[in-house]
CSV table of C-alpha atoms in Angstrom, one decimal:
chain,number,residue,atom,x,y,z
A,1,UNK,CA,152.7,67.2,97.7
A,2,UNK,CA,151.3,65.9,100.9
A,3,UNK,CA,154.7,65.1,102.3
A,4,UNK,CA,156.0,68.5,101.3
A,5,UNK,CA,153.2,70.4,102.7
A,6,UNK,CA,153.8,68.1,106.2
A,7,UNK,CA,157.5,68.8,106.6
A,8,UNK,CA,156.9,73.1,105.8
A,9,UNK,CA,154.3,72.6,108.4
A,10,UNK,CA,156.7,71.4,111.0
A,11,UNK,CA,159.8,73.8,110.0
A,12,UNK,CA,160.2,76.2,113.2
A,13,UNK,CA,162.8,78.5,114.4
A,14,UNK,CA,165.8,78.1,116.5
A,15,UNK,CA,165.0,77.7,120.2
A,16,UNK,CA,166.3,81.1,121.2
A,17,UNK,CA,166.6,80.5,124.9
A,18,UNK,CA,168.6,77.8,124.3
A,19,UNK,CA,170.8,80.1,122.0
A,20,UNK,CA,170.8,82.5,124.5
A,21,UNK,CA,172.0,80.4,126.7
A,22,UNK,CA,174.7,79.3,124.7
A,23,UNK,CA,176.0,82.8,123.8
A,24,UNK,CA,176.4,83.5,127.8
A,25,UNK,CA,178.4,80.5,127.7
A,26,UNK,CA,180.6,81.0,125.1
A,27,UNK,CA,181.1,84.6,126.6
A,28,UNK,CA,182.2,82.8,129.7
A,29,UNK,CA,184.9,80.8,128.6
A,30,UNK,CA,188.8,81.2,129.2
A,31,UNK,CA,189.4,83.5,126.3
A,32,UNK,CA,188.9,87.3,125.1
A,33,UNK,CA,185.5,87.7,124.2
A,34,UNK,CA,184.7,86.8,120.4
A,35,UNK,CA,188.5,85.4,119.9
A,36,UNK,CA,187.4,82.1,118.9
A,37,UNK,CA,185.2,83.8,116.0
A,38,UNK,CA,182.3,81.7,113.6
A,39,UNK,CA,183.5,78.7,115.9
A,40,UNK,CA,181.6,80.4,118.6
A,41,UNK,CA,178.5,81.4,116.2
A,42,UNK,CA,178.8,77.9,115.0
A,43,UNK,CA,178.1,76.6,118.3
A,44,UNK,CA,175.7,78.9,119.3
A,45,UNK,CA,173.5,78.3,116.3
A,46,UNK,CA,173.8,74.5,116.6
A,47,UNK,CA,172.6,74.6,120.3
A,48,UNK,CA,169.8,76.7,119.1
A,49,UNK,CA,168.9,73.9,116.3
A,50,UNK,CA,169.5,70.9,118.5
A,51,UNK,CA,168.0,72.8,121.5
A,52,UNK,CA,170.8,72.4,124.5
A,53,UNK,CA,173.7,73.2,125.5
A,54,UNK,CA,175.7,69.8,125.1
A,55,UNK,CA,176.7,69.3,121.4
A,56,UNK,CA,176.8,66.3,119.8
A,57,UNK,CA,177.7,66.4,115.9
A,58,UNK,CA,179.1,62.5,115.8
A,59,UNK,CA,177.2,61.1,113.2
A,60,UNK,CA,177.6,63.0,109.6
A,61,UNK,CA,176.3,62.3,106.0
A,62,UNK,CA,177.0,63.9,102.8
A,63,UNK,CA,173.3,63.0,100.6
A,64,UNK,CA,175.0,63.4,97.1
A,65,UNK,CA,172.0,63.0,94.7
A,66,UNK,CA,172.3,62.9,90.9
A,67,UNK,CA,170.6,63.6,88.1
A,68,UNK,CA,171.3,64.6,84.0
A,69,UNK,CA,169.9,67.2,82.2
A,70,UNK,CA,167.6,67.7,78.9
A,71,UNK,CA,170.0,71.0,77.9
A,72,UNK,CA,173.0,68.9,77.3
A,73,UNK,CA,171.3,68.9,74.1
A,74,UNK,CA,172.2,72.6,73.3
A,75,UNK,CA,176.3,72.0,74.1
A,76,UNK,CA,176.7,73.9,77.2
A,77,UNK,CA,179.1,71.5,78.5
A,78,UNK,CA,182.3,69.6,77.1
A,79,UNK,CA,181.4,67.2,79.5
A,80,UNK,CA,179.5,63.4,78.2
A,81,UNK,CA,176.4,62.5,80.2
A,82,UNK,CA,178.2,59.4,80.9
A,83,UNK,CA,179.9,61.0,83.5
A,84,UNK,CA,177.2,61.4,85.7
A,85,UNK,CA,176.6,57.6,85.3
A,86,UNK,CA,180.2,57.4,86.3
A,87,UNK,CA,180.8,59.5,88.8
A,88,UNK,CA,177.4,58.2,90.9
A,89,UNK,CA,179.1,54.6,90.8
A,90,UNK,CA,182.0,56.2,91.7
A,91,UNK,CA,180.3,57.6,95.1
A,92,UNK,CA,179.1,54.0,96.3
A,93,UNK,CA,182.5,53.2,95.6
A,94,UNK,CA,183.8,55.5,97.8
A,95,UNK,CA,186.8,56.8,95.3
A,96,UNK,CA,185.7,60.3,94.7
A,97,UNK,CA,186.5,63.4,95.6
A,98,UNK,CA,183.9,64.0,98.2
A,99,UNK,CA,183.9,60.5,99.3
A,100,UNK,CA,187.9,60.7,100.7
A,101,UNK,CA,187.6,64.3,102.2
A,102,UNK,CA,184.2,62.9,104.0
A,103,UNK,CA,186.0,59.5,105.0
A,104,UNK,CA,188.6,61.8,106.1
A,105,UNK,CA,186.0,63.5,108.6
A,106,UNK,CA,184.6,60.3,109.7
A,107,UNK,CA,181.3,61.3,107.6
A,108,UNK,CA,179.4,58.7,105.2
A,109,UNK,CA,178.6,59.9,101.4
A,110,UNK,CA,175.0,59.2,101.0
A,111,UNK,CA,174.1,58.5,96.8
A,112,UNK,CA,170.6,58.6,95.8
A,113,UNK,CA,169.9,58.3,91.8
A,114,UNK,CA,166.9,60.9,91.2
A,115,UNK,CA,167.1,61.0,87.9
A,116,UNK,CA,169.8,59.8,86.1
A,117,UNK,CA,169.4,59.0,82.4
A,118,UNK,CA,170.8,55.6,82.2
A,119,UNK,CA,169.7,52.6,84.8
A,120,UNK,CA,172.2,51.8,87.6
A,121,UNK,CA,173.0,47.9,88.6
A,122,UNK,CA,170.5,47.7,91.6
A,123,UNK,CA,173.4,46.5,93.7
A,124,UNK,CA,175.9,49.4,93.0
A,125,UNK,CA,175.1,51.1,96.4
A,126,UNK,CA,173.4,53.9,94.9
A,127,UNK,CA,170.2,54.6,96.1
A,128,UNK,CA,167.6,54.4,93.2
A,129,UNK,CA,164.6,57.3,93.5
A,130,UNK,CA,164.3,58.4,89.7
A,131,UNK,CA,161.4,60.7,89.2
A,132,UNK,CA,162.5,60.8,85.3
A,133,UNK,CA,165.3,59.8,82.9
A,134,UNK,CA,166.6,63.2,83.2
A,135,UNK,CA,165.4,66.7,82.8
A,136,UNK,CA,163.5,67.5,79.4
A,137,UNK,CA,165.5,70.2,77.3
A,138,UNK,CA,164.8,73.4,79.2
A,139,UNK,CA,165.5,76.0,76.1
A,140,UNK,CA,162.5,74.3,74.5
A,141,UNK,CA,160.3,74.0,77.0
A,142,UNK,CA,159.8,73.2,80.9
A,143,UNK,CA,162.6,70.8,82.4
A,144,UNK,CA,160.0,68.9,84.4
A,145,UNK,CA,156.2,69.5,85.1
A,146,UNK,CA,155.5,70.6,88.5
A,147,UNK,CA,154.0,67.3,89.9
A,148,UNK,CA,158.2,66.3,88.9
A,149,UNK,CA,159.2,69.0,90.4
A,150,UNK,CA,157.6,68.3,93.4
A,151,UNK,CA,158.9,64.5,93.8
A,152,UNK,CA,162.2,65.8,93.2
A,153,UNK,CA,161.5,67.8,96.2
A,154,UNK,CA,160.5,65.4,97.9
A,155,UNK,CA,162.9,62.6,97.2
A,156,UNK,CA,165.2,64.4,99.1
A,157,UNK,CA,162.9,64.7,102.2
A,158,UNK,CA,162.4,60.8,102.5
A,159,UNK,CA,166.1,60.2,101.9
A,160,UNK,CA,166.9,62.8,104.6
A,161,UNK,CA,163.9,61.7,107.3
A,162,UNK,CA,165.2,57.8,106.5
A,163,UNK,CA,169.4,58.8,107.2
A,164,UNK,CA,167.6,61.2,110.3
A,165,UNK,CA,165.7,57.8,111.9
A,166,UNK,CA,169.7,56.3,111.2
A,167,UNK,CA,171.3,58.4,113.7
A,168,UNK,CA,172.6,60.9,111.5
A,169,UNK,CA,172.4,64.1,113.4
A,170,UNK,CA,174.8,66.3,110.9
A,171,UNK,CA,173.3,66.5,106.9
A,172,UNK,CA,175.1,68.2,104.2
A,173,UNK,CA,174.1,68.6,100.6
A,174,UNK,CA,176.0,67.0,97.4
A,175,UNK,CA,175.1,66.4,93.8
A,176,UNK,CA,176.4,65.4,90.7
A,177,UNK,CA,174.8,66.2,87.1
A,178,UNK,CA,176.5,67.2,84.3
A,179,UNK,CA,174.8,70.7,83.3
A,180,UNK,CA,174.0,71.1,86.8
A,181,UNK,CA,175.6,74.6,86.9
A,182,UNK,CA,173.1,75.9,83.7
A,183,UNK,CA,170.0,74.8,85.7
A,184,UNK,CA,171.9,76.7,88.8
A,185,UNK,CA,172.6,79.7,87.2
A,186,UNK,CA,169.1,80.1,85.3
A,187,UNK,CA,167.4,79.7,88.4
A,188,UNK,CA,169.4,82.0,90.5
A,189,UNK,CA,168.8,84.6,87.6
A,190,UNK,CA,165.2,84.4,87.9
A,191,UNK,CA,165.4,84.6,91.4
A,192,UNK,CA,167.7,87.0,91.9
A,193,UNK,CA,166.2,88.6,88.5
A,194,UNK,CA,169.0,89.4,86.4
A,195,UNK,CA,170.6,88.9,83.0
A,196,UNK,CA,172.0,85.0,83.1
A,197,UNK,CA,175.7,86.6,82.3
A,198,UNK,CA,175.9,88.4,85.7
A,199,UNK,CA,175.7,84.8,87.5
A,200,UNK,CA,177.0,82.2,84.5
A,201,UNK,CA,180.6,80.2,85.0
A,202,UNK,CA,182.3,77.7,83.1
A,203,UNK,CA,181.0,74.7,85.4
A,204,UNK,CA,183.2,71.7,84.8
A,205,UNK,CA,184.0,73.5,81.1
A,206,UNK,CA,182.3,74.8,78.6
A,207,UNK,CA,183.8,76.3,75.2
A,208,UNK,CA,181.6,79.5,74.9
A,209,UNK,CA,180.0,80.8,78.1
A,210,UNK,CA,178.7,83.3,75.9
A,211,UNK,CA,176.6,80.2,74.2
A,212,UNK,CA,176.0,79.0,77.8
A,213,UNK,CA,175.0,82.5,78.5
A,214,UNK,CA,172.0,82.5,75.4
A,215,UNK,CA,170.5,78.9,76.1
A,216,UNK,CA,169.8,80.1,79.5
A,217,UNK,CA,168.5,83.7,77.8
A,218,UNK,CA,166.3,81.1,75.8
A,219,UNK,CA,165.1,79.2,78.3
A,220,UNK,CA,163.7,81.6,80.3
A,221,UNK,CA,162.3,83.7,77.9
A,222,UNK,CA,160.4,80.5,76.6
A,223,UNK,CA,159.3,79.2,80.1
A,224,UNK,CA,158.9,82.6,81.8
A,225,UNK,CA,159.2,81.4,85.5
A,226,UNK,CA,157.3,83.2,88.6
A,227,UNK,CA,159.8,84.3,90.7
A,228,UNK,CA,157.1,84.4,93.5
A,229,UNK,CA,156.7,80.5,93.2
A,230,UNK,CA,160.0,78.4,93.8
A,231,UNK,CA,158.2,75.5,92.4
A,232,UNK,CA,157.7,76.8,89.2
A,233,UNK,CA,160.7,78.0,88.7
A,234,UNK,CA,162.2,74.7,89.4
A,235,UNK,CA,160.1,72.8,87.1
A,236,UNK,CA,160.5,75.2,84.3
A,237,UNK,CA,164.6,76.0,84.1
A,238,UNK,CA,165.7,73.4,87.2
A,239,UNK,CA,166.9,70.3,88.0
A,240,UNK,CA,166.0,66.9,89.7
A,241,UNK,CA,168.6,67.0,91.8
A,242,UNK,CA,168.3,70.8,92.6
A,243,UNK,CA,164.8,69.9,93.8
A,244,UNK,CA,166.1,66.8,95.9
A,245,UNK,CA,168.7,68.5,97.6
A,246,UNK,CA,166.1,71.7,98.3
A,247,UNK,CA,164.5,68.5,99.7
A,248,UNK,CA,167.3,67.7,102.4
A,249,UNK,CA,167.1,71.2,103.1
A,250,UNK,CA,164.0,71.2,104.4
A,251,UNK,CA,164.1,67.8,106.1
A,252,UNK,CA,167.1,68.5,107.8
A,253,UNK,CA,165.1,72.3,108.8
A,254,UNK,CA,161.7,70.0,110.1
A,255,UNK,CA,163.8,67.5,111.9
A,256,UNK,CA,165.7,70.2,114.0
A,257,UNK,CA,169.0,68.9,112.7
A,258,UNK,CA,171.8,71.5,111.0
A,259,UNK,CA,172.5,71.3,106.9
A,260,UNK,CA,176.2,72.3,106.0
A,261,UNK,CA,175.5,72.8,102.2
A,262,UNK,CA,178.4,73.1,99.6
A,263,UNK,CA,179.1,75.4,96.7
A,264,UNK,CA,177.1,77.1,94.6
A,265,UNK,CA,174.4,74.5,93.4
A,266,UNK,CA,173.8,73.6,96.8
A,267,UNK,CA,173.9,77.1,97.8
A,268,UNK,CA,170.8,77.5,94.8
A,269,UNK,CA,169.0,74.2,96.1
A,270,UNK,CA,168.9,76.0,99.9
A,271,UNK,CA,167.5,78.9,98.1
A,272,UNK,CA,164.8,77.1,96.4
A,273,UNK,CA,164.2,75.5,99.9
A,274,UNK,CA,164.5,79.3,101.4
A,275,UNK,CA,161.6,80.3,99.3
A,276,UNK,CA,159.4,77.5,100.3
A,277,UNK,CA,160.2,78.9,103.6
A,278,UNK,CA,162.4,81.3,105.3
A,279,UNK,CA,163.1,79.5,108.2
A,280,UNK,CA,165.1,76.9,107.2
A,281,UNK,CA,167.9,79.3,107.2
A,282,UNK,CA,168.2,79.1,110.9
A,283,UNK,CA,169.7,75.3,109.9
A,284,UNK,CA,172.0,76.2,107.0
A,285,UNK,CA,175.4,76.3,107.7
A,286,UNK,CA,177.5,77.2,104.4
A,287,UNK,CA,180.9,75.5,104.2
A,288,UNK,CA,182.6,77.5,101.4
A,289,UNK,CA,183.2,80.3,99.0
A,290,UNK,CA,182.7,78.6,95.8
A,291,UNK,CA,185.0,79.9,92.5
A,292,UNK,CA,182.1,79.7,90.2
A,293,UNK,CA,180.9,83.3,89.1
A,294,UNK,CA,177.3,83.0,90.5
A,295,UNK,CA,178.3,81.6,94.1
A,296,UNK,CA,179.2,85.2,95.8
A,297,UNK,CA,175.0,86.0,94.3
A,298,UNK,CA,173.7,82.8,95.5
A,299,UNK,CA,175.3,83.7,98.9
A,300,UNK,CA,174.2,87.2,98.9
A,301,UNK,CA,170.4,86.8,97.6
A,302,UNK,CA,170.0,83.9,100.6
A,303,UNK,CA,172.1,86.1,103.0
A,304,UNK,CA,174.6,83.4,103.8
A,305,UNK,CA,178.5,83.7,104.6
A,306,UNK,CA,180.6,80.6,103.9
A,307,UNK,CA,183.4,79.6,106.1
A,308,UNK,CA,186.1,78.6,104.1
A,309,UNK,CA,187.9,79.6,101.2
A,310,UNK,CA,189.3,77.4,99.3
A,311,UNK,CA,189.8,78.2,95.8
A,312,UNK,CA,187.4,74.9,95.1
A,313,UNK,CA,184.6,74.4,92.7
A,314,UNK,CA,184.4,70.2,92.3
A,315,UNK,CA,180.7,69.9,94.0
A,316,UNK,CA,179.8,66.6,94.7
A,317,UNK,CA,179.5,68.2,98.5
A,318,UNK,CA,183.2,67.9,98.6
A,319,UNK,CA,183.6,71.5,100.4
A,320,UNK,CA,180.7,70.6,102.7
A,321,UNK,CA,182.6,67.4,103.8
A,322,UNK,CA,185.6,69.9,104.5
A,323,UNK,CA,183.8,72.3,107.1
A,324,UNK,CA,182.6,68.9,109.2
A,325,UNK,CA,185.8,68.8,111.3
A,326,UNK,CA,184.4,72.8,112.3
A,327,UNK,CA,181.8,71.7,113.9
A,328,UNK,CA,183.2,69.0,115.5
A,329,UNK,CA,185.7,72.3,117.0
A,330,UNK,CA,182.8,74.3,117.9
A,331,UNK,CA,181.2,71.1,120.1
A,332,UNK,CA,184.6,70.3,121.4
A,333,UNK,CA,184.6,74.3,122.4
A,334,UNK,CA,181.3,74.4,124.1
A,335,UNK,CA,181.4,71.0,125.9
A,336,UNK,CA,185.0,70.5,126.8
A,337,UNK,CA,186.4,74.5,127.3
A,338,UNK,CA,187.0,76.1,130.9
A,339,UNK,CA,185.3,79.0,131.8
A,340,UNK,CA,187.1,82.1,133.2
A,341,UNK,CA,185.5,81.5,136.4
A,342,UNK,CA,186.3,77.6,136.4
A,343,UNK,CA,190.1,78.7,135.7
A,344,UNK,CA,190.7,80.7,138.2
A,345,UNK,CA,189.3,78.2,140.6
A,346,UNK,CA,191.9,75.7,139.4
A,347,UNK,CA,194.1,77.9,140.0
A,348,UNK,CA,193.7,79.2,143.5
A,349,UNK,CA,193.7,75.6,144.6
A,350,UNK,CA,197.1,74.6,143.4
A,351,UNK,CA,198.5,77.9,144.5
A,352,UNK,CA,196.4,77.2,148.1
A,353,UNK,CA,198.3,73.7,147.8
A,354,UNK,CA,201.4,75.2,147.0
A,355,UNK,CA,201.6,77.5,149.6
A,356,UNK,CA,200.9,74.7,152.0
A,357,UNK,CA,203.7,72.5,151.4
């Protein structure tokens, strides 16, 4: 707790000079005002988090951290456990989805092991943080206790600080854990406090949503989480890898250093991490409109509008990974681009030249 409680305490806004500033110069460039759209906002917002004017978004990681879950029990996915197992080896290998789109950005994928069920070969290049073997079975009780809950959380903020002291000055949020979408959508419906069917997709396949839709009825009706405390609500219908990546979140928010988070479980962890506190939101930037049913919520209850759409629902921070090569636009906008008044200089002096000969 005391590392949590240390990096809310150093969370702080966006410098807003510094954003001002960089609105005045976007204004000023060689084009009609607002033509170059969320490229501009995205650079304005990333001078505001990195405090000047000159943009530098070289060094990228995707921190995919995984995790299984206790309700696998009740069949709410088609999917084995084993293929979180899988899939987390598959990351250190450098072979999956998110893995060749970030490679294809010049990003690193970043795999951390927070609480898969099965033990990983130390030397598979997954970083090994397990809190638990796995969530407990969340329609009979609370996934994790809170003290859990709160390592999760806080997994993800030494991961983040440690990548941070790397070099890494661009963080975006991954996972992988079969279930993953049950524990997002019952925590979304508490937050967002509504029935579990208004928010509840197929994930990576399910046969009966409907029977996806009444474990999640069950397990809040038997763990009654407080909306008003994010904690609890994570500890009682979450995940461990929901609470890590809430965990980058906030790193990423205390170490003045922008978060591109993915689809919709990301887009829950950054709302966990919203609750904790506001301001981190000032560092989010969300990468796409996910095609799982409860992503359009998620984005609406934490006020958020993706940039791309892309028909995609993978995970794994595999539509983070896309939107990288936007920012590196924006910086290339606000570092390299003429302004209006530089143009017309230019151009006065080869006319001046021209009219000399």
């Amino acid at each position: 707790m005391e590392l949590l409680n240390a990096t809310l305490k150093q969370i702080k806004g966006l410098d807003k000079n510094i954003a001002e500033q960089a609105q005045q110069k976007v204004d000023a460039l060689c084009k009609p005002l607002k033509s170059l759209g969320k490229l501009e906002s995205i650079a304005i917002q990333l001078a505001g988090i990195y405090r000047k004017l000159e943009l530098d978004v070289t060094n990228k990681a995707v921190i995919s951290l995984a995790a299984d879950h206790g309700v696998h029990e009740e069949n709410v996915s088609n999917n084995p456990q084993f293929v979180t197992v899988m899939q987390s080896l598959g990351f250190a290998k450098g072979f999956t989805g998110v893995c060749v789109i970030a490679k294809s950005a010049g990003a690193k994928v970043i795999p951390v092991d927070v609480g898969i069920k099965e033990d990983l070969p130390k030397d598979a290049g997954v970083i090994i943080k397990k809190v638990k073997y796995g969530t407990d079975n969340m329609a009979k009780g609370p996934a994790m206790t809170r003290e859990e809950a709160i390592q999760s959380i806080e997994v993800g903020i030494e991961v983040a600080n440690e990548q941070i002291k790397n070099g890494m000055n661009v963080l975006a949020t991954g996972e992988m854990g079969i279930c993953n979408t049950t524990a997002s959508s019952a925590v979304l419906s508490v937050f967002h406090q509504c029935d579990p069917s208004i928010v509840t997709g197929k994930g990576a396949g399910v046969d009966s949503i409907e029977h996806k839709i009444s474990v999640i009825r069950q397990a809040i009706q038997v763990n009654q989480p407080n909306p008003d405390d994010a904690i609890d609500v994570l500890s009682k219908v979450g995940g461990l890898e929901l609470g890590g990546m809430a965990g980058v979140v906030l790193s990423a928010a205390a170490n003045r250093v922008p978060v591109v988070i993915d689809g919709f479980i990301s887009t829950v962890a950054a709302l966990i991490a919203y609750q904790l506190e506001p301001k981190v939101k000032d560092y989010i930037i969300p990468s796409h409109f996910s095609e799982e049913l409860g992503a359009k919520i998620a984005n609406q209850v934490l006020g958020i509008e993706p940039l791309l759409h892309m028909n995609m629902c993978l995970g794994e921070g595999s539509g983070a990974a896309l939107a990288f090569p936007l920012l590196d636009a924006a910086s290339a906008m606000m570092n390299h681009m003429t302004t209006l008044e530089e143009s017309q200089q230019y151009m006065q002096q080869i006319m001046s030249k021209q009219q000399s000969i």
